[in-house]
């Protein structure tokens, strides 16, 4: 790739030329007085509105669309985010006409849709060993919030107004935020030198004010919280509950059921583990599963399977109420079910096995050139640090862009200095992963020979290294006509 490559397409305003049009309307042969529009309200001209031909517009937007990196265009090993490939069959199924119904349709007319919701609930119950599910939450964080509210409602129903939620120091930032939103005070617990929680440490933090522990398993270091059963017992003896953040279920679905190892509430991310697109590609979904004792507190609507078909219950005094309009992001649910059905029950565990294999392959191939801050076995992702390197994690991430690879997650989890969190997922081939490993080695070589060069990366991207704080705080989102502004 040439460093001088200019791949920023021309701005649509700048290629504008007076008189160009991208439409052709017939002259109307209706007399003016038949047109019920007050002509004085019509705008003759829109100042600075670009004038372009159809081909200009098509090329402009096609070029702009190619500036984005996506799972469809290249490797995307963003740790913790599970950027697995989104199979096209999901989209095909979700675009079936019959599924696109109005949410106010009478339940008699949407029995098939309700069956789809119920069917996915059943799959998730089977995979997690939880008793019941709601598919309403629109994201992982939304599921966490709903789950914490369920815990609160359950404890309050027993007259137990506990105030504290324990969260390990390796947790995803959404965990403390969600618990806080649900009205709890947060207490952080340290992980041990192996990167996991000790039962002994948890015990020290337990008292009658502790409502729950939020544990991510495998945790954000990619390490299995092997003391989970002992910790769950301690919590339950203390009258507290175990919330399991299941965003990383890709690592052991089909192999371990959270419901069997003590989880009371768990959320899943359909847009991670179950192959539906993330944010930019559409809305997300963060279903929660709960134990038998907690089912009655789930948010409405509840889809009820009866003798005469499915019905929808919007009223449940015991529960936490409404957390979103309608049934959740229905077409995301459709895509996740399409994925599972295409995969087949027998292959669910294969996903996890391959995800773990791919991550450990990268770990083996790079462990001699990068520092491994935790030596414990890791599952679906691997975390290196920038210890002893002549450049920083940020420099490496920026240089990866020059090679057409989306960087891994950087500087998270916070307990690792200069963290590089790599999650290849199971959908990548050995060839792709080998190419990534080669690029990483090449970059580390470059770093040794000329660290200053890396600090200037990226060189081939439409925009160079940005002031990220400024870009986030004061984004420029629209074209500004500098000539007129002046
Ligand atoms: C992604 C993630 C979340 C939050 O999920 P969103 O859908 O982004 O809200 C929570 N916990 C962990 C461990 C995650 O990886």
PDB file of C-alpha atoms and ligand atoms in Angstrom, residues 79-82 138-144 170-175 178 215-220 243 245-248 267-272 278-279 284-286 380-381 412 421 423, ligand 1:
ATOM      1  CA  UNK A  79     -11.597  -8.146  22.086  1.00  0.00           C
ATOM      2  CA  UNK A  80     -14.677  -8.567  24.271  1.00  0.00           C
ATOM      3  CA  UNK A  81     -16.908  -7.564  21.360  1.00  0.00           C
ATOM      4  CA  UNK A  82     -17.060 -10.915  19.540  1.00  0.00           C
ATOM      5  CA  UNK A 138     -32.117  -3.984  23.614  1.00  0.00           C
ATOM      6  CA  UNK A 139     -28.445  -4.386  24.555  1.00  0.00           C
ATOM      7  CA  UNK A 140     -26.157  -6.134  26.992  1.00  0.00           C
ATOM      8  CA  UNK A 141     -26.134  -3.112  29.267  1.00  0.00           C
ATOM      9  CA  UNK A 142     -29.922  -2.923  29.082  1.00  0.00           C
ATOM     10  CA  UNK A 143     -30.071  -6.606  30.072  1.00  0.00           C
ATOM     11  CA  UNK A 144     -27.770  -5.919  33.007  1.00  0.00           C
ATOM     12  CA  UNK A 170     -11.782  -6.661  35.775  1.00  0.00           C
ATOM     13  CA  UNK A 171     -15.462  -5.972  34.975  1.00  0.00           C
ATOM     14  CA  UNK A 172     -16.802  -4.278  31.875  1.00  0.00           C
ATOM     15  CA  UNK A 173     -17.729  -0.655  32.607  1.00  0.00           C
ATOM     16  CA  UNK A 174     -21.397  -1.291  31.962  1.00  0.00           C
ATOM     17  CA  UNK A 175     -21.635  -3.532  35.067  1.00  0.00           C
ATOM     18  CA  UNK A 178     -26.163  -0.730  35.347  1.00  0.00           C
ATOM     19  CA  UNK A 215     -19.375 -11.778  37.731  1.00  0.00           C
ATOM     20  CA  UNK A 216     -18.365 -12.023  34.094  1.00  0.00           C
ATOM     21  CA  UNK A 217     -17.515 -15.542  33.059  1.00  0.00           C
ATOM     22  CA  UNK A 218     -15.190 -16.080  31.342  1.00  0.00           C
ATOM     23  CA  UNK A 219     -14.065 -12.730  32.635  1.00  0.00           C
ATOM     24  CA  UNK A 220     -12.768  -9.854  30.544  1.00  0.00           C
ATOM     25  CA  UNK A 243     -25.502 -12.103  38.401  1.00  0.00           C
ATOM     26  CA  UNK A 245     -22.493 -11.273  32.732  1.00  0.00           C
ATOM     27  CA  UNK A 246     -22.750 -13.714  29.829  1.00  0.00           C
ATOM     28  CA  UNK A 247     -21.417 -11.429  27.107  1.00  0.00           C
ATOM     29  CA  UNK A 248     -18.571 -13.938  26.721  1.00  0.00           C
ATOM     30  CA  UNK A 267     -27.551 -11.753  30.226  1.00  0.00           C
ATOM     31  CA  UNK A 268     -26.486 -12.764  26.730  1.00  0.00           C
ATOM     32  CA  UNK A 269     -25.622 -10.541  23.793  1.00  0.00           C
ATOM     33  CA  UNK A 270     -27.334 -11.701  20.614  1.00  0.00           C
ATOM     34  CA  UNK A 271     -25.080  -9.245  18.757  1.00  0.00           C
ATOM     35  CA  UNK A 272     -22.005 -11.035  20.047  1.00  0.00           C
ATOM     36  CA  UNK A 278     -23.494  -4.816  16.248  1.00  0.00           C
ATOM     37  CA  UNK A 279     -24.664  -1.218  16.613  1.00  0.00           C
ATOM     38  CA  UNK A 284     -28.773  -5.087  19.497  1.00  0.00           C
ATOM     39  CA  UNK A 285     -30.412  -7.448  21.914  1.00  0.00           C
ATOM     40  CA  UNK A 286     -29.456  -8.485  25.448  1.00  0.00           C
ATOM     41  CA  UNK A 380     -11.868 -17.113  23.619  1.00  0.00           C
ATOM     42  CA  UNK A 381      -9.553 -14.117  23.817  1.00  0.00           C
ATOM     43  CA  UNK A 412      -9.058  -2.579  28.427  1.00  0.00           C
ATOM     44  CA  UNK A 421      -7.208  -7.619  23.904  1.00  0.00           C
ATOM     45  CA  UNK A 423     -10.580 -11.961  20.107  1.00  0.00           C
TER      46      UNK A 423
HETATM   47  C1  LIG B   1     -20.200  -6.046  25.403  1.00  0.00           C
HETATM   48  C2  LIG B   1     -20.210  -6.317  26.851  1.00  0.00           C
HETATM   49  C3  LIG B   1     -21.204  -5.774  27.672  1.00  0.00           C
HETATM   50  C4  LIG B   1     -22.242  -4.767  27.206  1.00  0.00           C
HETATM   51  O1  LIG B   1     -23.003  -5.146  26.125  1.00  0.00           O
HETATM   52  P1  LIG B   1     -23.631  -4.037  25.149  1.00  0.00           P
HETATM   53  O2  LIG B   1     -24.521  -4.800  24.249  1.00  0.00           O
HETATM   54  O3  LIG B   1     -22.490  -3.381  24.472  1.00  0.00           O
HETATM   55  O4  LIG B   1     -24.392  -3.073  26.014  1.00  0.00           O
HETATM   56  C5  LIG B   1     -21.185  -6.117  29.001  1.00  0.00           C
HETATM   57  N1  LIG B   1     -20.250  -6.932  29.498  1.00  0.00           N
HETATM   58  C6  LIG B   1     -19.272  -7.468  28.734  1.00  0.00           C
HETATM   59  C7  LIG B   1     -18.256  -8.387  29.349  1.00  0.00           C
HETATM   60  C8  LIG B   1     -19.216  -7.171  27.380  1.00  0.00           C
HETATM   61  O5  LIG B   1     -18.241  -7.692  26.623  1.00  0.00           O
END
